Coordinates of C-alpha atoms in Angstrom, one line a residue:
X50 CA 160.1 54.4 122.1
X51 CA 163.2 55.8 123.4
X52 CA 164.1 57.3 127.5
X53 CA 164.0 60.9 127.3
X54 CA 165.4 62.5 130.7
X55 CA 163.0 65.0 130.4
X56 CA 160.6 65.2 133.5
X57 CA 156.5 64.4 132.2
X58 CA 153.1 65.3 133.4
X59 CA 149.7 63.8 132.6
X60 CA 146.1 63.3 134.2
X61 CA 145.9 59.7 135.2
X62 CA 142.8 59.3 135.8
X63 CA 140.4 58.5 133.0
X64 CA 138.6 61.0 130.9
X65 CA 135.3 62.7 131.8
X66 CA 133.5 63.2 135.2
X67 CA 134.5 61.9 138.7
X68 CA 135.0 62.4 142.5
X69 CA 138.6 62.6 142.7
X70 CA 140.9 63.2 139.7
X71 CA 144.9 63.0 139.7
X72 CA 147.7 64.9 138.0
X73 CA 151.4 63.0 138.1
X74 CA 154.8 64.6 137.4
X75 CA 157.3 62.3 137.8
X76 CA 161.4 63.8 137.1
X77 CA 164.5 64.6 138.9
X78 CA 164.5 67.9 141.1
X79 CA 160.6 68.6 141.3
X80 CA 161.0 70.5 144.9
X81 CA 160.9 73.8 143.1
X82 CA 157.6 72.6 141.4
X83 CA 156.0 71.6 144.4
X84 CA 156.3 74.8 146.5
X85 CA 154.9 77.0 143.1
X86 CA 151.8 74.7 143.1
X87 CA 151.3 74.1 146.8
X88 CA 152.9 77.0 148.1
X89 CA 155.0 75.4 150.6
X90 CA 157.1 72.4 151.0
X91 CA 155.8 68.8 151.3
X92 CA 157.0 66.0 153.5
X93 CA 157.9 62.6 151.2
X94 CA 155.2 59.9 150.9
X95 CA 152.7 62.0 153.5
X96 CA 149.3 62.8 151.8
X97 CA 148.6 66.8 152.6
X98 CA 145.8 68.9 152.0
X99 CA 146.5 71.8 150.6
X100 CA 145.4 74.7 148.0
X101 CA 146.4 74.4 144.2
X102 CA 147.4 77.6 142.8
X103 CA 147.0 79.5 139.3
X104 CA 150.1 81.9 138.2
X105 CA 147.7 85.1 139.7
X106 CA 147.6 83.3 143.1
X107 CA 144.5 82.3 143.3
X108 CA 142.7 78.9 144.1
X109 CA 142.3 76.4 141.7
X110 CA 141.0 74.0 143.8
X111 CA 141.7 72.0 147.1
X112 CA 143.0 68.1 147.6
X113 CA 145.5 66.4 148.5
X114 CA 149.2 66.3 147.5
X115 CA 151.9 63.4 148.0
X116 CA 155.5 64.0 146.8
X117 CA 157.2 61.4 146.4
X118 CA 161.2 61.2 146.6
X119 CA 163.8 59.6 144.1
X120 CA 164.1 56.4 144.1
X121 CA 161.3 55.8 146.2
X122 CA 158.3 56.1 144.2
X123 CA 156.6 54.3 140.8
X124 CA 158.9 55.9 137.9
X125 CA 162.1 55.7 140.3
X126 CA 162.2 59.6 139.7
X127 CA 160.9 62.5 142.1
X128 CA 156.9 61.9 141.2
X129 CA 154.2 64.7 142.4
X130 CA 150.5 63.8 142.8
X131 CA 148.1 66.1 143.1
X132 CA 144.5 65.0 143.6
X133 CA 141.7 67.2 142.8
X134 CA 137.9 66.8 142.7
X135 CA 137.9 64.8 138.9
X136 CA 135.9 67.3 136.4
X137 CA 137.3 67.7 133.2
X138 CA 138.2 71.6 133.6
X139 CA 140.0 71.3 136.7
X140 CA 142.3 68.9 136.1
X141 CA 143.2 70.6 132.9
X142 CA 143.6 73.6 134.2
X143 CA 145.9 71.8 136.8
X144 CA 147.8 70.5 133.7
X145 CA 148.2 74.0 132.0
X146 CA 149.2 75.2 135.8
X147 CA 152.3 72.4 136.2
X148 CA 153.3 73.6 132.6
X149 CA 153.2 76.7 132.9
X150 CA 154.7 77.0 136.6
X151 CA 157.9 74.5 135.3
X152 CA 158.8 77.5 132.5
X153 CA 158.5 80.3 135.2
X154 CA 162.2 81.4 136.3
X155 CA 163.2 81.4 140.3
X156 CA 165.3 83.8 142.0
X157 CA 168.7 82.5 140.2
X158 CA 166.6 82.9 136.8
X159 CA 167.0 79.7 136.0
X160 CA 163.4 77.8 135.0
X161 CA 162.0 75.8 138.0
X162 CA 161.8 72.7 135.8
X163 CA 162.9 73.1 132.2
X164 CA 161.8 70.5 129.4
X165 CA 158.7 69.5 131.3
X166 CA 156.5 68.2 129.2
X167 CA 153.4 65.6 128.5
X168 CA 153.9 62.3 128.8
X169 CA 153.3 60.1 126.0
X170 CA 151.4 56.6 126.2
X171 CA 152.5 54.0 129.4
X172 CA 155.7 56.5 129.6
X173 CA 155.0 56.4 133.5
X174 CA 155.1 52.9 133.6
X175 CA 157.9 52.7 131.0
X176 CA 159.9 54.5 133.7
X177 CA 160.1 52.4 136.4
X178 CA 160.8 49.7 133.9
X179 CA 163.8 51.2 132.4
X180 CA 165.0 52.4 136.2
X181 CA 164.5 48.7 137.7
X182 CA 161.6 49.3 139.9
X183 CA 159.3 46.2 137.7
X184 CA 160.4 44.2 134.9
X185 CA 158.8 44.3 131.2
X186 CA 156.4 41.4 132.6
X187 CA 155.1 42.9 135.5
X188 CA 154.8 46.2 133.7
X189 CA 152.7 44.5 130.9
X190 CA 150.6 43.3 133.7
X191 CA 150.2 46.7 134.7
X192 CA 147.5 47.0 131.6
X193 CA 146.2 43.7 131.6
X194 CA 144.8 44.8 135.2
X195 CA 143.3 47.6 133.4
X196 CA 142.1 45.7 130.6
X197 CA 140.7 42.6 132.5
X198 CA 137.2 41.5 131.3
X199 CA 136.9 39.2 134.1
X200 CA 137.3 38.6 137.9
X201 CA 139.6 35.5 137.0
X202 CA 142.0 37.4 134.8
X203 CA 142.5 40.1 137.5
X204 CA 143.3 38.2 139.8
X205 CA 145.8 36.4 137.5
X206 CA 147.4 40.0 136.5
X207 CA 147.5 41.0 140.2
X208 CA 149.8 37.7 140.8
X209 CA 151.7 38.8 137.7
X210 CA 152.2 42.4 138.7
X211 CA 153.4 41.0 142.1
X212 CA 156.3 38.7 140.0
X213 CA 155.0 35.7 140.2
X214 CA 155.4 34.7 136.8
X215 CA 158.6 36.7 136.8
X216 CA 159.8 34.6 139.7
X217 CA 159.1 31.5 137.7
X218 CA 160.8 32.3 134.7
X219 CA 164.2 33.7 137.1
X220 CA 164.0 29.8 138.4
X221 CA 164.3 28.9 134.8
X222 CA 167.0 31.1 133.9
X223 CA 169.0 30.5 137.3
X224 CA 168.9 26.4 136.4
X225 CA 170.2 27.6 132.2
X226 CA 172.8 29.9 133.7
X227 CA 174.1 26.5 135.6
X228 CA 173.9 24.2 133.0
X229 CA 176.0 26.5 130.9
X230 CA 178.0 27.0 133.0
X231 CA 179.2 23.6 133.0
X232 CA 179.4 23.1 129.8
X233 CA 181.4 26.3 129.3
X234 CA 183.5 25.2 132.1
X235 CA 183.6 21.3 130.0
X236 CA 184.4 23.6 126.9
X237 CA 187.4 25.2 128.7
X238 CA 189.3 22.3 130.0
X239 CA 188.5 19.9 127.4
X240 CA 191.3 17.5 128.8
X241 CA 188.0 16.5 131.3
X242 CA 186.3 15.3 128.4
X243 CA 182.1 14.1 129.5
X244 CA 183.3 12.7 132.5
X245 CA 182.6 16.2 133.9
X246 CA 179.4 16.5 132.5
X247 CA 178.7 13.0 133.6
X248 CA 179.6 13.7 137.3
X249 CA 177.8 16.7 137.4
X250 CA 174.2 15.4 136.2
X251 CA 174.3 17.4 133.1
X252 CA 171.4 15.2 131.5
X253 CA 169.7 14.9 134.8
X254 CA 169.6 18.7 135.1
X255 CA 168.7 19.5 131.4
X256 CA 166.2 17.1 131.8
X257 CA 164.5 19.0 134.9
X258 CA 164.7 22.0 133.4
X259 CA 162.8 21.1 130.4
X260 CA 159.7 19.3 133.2
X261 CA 159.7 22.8 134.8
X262 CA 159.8 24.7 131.6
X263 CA 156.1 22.4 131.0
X264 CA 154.4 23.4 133.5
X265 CA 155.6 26.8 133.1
X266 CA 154.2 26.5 129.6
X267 CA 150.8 25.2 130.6
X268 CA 150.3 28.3 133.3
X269 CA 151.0 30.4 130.6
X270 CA 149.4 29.3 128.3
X271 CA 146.3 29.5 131.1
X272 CA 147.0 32.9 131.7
X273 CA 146.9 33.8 127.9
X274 CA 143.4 32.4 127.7
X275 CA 142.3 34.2 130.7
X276 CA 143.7 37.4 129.0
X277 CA 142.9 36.8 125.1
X278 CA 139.9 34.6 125.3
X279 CA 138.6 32.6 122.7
X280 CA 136.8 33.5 119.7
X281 CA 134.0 31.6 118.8
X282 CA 131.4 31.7 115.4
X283 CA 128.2 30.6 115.0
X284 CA 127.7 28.8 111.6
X285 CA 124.5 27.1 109.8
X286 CA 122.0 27.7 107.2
X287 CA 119.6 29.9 108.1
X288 CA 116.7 29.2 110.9
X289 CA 118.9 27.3 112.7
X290 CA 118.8 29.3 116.1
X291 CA 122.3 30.9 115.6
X292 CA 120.7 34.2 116.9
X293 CA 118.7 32.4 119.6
X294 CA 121.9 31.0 120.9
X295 CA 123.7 34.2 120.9
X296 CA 121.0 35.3 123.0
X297 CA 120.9 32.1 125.1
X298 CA 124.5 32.3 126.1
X299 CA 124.5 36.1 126.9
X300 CA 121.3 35.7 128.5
X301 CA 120.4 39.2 126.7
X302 CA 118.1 40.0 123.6
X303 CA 121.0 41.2 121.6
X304 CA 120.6 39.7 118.1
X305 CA 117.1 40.0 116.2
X306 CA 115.0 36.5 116.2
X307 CA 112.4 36.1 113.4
X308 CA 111.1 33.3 111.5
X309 CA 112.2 35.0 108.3
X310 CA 115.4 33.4 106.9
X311 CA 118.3 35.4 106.4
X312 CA 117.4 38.1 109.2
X313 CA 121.1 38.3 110.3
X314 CA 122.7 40.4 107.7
X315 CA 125.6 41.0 109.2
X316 CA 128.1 39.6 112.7
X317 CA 126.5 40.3 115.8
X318 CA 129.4 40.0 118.8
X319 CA 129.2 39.8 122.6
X320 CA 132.0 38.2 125.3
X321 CA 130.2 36.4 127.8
X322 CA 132.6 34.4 130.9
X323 CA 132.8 30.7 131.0
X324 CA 134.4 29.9 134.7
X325 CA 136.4 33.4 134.3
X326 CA 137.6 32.3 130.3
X327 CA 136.4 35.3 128.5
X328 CA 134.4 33.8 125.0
X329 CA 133.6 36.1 122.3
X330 CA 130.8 34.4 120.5
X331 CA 130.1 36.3 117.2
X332 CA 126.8 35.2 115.5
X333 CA 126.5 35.2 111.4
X334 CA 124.3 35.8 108.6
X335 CA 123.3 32.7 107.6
X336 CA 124.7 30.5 104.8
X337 CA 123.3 30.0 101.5
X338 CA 123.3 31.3 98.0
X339 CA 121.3 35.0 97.9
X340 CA 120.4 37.4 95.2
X341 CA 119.9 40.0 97.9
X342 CA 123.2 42.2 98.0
X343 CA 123.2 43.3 101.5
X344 CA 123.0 39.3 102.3
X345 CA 125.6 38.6 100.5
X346 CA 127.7 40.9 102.1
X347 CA 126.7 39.7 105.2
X348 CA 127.3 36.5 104.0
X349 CA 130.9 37.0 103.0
X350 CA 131.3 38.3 106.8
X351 CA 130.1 35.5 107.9
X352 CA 133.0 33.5 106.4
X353 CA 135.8 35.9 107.0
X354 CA 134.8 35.7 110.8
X355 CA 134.4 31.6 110.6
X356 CA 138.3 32.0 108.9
X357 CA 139.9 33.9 111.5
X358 CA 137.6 32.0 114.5
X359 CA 139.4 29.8 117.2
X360 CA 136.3 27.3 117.2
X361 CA 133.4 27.2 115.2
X362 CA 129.9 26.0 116.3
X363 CA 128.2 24.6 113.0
X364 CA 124.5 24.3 113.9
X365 CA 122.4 22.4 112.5
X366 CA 118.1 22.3 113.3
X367 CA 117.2 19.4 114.6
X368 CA 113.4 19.8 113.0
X369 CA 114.9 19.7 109.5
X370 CA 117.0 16.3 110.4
X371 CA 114.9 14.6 107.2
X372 CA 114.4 17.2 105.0
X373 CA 116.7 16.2 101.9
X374 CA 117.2 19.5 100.1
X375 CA 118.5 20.6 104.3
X376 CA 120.7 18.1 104.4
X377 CA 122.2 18.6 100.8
X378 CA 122.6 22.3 101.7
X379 CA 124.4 21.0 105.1
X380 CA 126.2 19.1 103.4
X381 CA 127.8 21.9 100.9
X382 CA 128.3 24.5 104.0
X383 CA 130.4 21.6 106.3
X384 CA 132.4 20.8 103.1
X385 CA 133.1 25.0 102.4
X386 CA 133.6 25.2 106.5
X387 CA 136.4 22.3 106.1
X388 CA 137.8 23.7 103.2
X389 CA 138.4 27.6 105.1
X390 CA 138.5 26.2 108.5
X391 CA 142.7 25.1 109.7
X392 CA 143.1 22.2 111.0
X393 CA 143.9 22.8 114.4
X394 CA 140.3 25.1 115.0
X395 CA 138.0 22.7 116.4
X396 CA 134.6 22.7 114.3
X397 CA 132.1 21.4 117.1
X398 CA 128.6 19.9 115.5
X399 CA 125.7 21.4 117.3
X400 CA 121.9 20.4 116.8
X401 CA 119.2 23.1 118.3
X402 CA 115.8 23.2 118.8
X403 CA 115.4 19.5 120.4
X404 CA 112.3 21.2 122.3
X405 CA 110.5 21.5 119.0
X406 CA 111.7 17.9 117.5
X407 CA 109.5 14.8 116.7
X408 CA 111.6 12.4 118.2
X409 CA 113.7 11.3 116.0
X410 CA 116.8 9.2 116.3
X411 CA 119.2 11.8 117.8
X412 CA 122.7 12.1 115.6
X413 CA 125.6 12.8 116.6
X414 CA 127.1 15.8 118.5
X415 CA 125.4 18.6 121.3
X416 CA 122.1 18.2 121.4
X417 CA 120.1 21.3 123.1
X418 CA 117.6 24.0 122.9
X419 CA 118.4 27.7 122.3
X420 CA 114.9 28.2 123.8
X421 CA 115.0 26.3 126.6
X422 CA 118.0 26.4 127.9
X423 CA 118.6 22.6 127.3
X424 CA 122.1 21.3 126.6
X425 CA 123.6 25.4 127.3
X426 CA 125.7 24.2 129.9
X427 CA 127.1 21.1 128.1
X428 CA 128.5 23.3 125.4
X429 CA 129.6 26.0 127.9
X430 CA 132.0 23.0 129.4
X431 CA 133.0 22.0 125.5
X432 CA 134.4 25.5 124.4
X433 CA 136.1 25.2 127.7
X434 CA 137.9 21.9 126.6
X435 CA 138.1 22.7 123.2
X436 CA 140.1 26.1 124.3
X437 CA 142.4 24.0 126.3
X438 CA 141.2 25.2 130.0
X439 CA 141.3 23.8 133.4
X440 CA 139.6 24.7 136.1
X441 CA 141.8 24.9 138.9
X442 CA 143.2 28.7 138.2
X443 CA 145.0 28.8 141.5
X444 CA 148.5 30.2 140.9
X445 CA 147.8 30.9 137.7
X446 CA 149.2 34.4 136.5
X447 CA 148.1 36.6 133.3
X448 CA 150.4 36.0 130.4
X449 CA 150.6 37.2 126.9
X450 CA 151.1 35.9 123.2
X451 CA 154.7 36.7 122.9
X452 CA 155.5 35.2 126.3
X453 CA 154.1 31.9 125.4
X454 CA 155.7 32.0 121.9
X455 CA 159.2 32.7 123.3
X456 CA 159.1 30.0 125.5
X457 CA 158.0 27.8 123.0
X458 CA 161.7 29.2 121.2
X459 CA 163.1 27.9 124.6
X460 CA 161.5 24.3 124.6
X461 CA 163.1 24.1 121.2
X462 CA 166.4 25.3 121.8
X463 CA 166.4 22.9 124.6
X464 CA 165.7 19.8 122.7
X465 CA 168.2 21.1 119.9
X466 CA 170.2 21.0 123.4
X467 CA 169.4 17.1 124.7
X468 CA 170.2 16.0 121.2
X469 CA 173.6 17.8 121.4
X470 CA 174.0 16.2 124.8
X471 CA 173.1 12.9 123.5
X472 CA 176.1 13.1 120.9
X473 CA 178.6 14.0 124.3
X474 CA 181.8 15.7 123.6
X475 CA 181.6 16.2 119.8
X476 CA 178.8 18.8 119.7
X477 CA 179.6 20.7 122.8
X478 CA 180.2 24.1 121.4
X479 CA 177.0 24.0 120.0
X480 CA 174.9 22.1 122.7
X481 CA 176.7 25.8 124.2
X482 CA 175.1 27.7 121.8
X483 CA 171.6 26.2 122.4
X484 CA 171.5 26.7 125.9
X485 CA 172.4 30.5 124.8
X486 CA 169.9 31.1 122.3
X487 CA 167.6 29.6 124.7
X488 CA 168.1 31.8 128.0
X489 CA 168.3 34.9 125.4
X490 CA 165.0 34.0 124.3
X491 CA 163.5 33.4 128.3
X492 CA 165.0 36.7 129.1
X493 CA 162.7 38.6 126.6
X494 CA 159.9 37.7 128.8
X495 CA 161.2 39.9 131.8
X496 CA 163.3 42.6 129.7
X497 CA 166.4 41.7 130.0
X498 CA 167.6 41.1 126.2
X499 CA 164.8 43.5 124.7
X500 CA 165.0 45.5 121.4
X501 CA 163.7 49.4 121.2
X502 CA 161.0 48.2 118.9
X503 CA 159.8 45.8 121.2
X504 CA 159.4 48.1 123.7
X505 CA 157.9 50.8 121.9
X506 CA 155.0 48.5 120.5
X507 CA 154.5 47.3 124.2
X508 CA 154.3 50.7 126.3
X509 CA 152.7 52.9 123.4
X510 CA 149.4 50.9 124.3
X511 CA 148.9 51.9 127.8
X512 CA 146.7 54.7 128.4
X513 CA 148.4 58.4 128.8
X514 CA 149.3 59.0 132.3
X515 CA 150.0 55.8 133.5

């Protein structure tokens, strides 16, 4: 997703019915385009009410317009806002208007705005990146705002869109730019040997760079959570509540409960919050050998979603606990669930339906009752530790995948880095490289070093108009 110096217009406001809706240009040299629509000039960054005007003259509507000057605005370009009453018609026909108003010729006969045209997907936002105003991580925490499923993760994007994060990772990069330097400056006059490095702390400050670079890492990885979530399936045989504690944990009726087995034919999903973590907790048909088709199908779901799950309640009914052909058929879905299941995704073992048992000798694992409520919030606080999340959120700020997997790239390149430093002067050049690859690869997180693709993947997801 290339610039283009062509100036843009789109609605940004969502689709469909509302009180107020907006219409944003944003380019260099919109004066022109302002008195056509408003029919008279507009004082920078000063909200005025004013009439919107079609080509005959005549009133489109009434709102407010703000223009907003070059370089002071969101895009860094000239941006004009004009805010309507928000039905669907209007703001198009606003949108026709700006289009059609840019092509008309002034006095010289020159266009009052040639090239204008729609914007395409986060091109807004993609502006102010490319002209300085936020960095790629702020601007990707521009749409996790949007997207936030929870109060936690909001409040962890609005800390990111204020540069929190980016603040953290320029402490990071100011500390690398040092330590190169001294190495460079070691390379350079190599008549100074490691005594230079020696004087100067060079282990000492590698070695505090790669503590902060930790608990960088953990925040991160906190704010990924709060942004991605955690997927978690519901496994068993059938009749073993799987529905009942879908329901139970979204405290809704959203998965159909019956004493029949095999009434779950195919993934039912909801996200509930867990202290702000969204969970998406997918319940499955159950698992057994079928003749019925359609259960099969569901069936074969059932393990592509326990494949591609980050934990995986296996539930058991506590009622059947001394049933022998139950606990042979257990016994063949555990061994299939270990067989598809990676080793790092936690399988947690989960008995249901203690409400209803006779007693017995309790095995291990969570005990609790889908019906009851029993147990619920002991496995709420285990898919919490199983995901890897602690409570205290407080400075926490929203992060993504890629940001944790490039500085992941960094933690290596700076143990590559201590093992160089280790072997003192004969590895220097590439203890130099290491320390390179390694603030290339922090810089990726704010924009610095970023390909075309890269950016073109991230902005084509935002919404139109913003």
């Amino acid at each position: 997703m290339l610039h283009h110096p062509d100036p843009i217009v789109a609605v940004a406001t969502a689709p469909g019915r509302g009180a107020v809706g907006i219409v944003r240009v944003s380019g260099q040299g919109l004066t022109a385009l302002v008195l056509t629509l408003c029919g008279r000039a507009l004082k920078p960054r000063e909200a005025t009410y004013t009439v919107f005007l079609d080509a005959d003259g005549e009133a489109i509507d009434r709102g407010l317009a703000i223009f907003f000057t070059a370089p002071h605005s969101f895009t860094g370009e000239d941006v004009l806002e004009l805010q309507a009453h928000g039905g669907t018609v209007v703001l198009q026909l606003l949108l026709k208007r700006c289009l059609q108003a840019a092509a008309e010729t002034g006095a010289d006969g020159a266009s009052r705005l040639p090239h204008l045209r729609l914007a395409l997907p986060g091109e807004f936002t993609q502006r102010a990146f490319l002209n300085d105003k936020i960095d790629l991580a702020q601007a990707e925490a521009i749409a996790d705002l949007i997207d936030a499923s929870t109060e936690a993760a909001a409040r962890s994007a609005s800390r990111s869109l204020t540069g929190i994060f980016s603040q953290e990772i320029h402490r990071l990069r100011d500390a690398l730019v040092h330590l190169r330097m001294l190495v460079e400056a070691t390379l350079d006059f190599p008549e100074e040997e490691i005594d230079f490095l020696h004087k100067a702390d060079a282990h000492g400050l590698l070695l505090k760079l790669q503590q902060n670079l930790t608990l960088v890492q953990q925040k991160a990885q906190q704010g990924a959570l709060l942004r991605e979530g955690i997927k978690v399936v519901i496994a068993g045989q059938p009749n073993a509540g799987k529905s009942s504690l879908l329901n139970a944990l979204a405290g809704a009726e959203l998965a159909i409960v019956t004493p029949v087995p095999g009434t779950t034919r195919d993934k039912v999903q909801q996200t509930i919050q867990i202290e702000g973590v969204p969970v998406h907790v997918i319940d499955t048909a159950g698992l057994r050998d079928s003749l019925d088709e359609v259960e099969k199908i569901g069936i074969q779901h059932a393990w592509d979603a326990i494949e591609q799950a980050d934990a995986v309640l296996f539930l058991h009914d506590l009622t059947r606990i001394n049933a022998i052909d139950y606990r042979a058929a257990d016994a063949v879905v555990a061994s299939a669930i270990a067989n598809k299941v990676p080793e790092n995704v936690p399988v947690i073992e989960v008995w249901n339906k203690v409400d209803a048992s006779c007693g017995e000798d309790l095995p291990e694992g969570l005990i609790l009752s889908a019906k009851t409520g029993l147990g619920l919030a002991a496995l709420r606080q285990k898919l919490l530790q199983v995901a890897g999340w602690q409570s205290v959120t407080e400075g926490i700020f929203i992060a993504r995948e890629r940001h944790v997997e490039a500085l992941l790239r960094v933690q290596a390149h700076l143990n590559v880095a201590q093992i160089q430093l280790n072997q003192e002067a004969q590895a220097l050049d590439l203890l130099a490289e290491e320390l390179r690859l390694a603030q290339n690869a922090l810089c990726e997180i704010t924009g610095e070093f970023s390909s075309d693709d890269l950016l073109g993947v991230i902005f084509s997801k935002f919404c139109i108009g913003k």
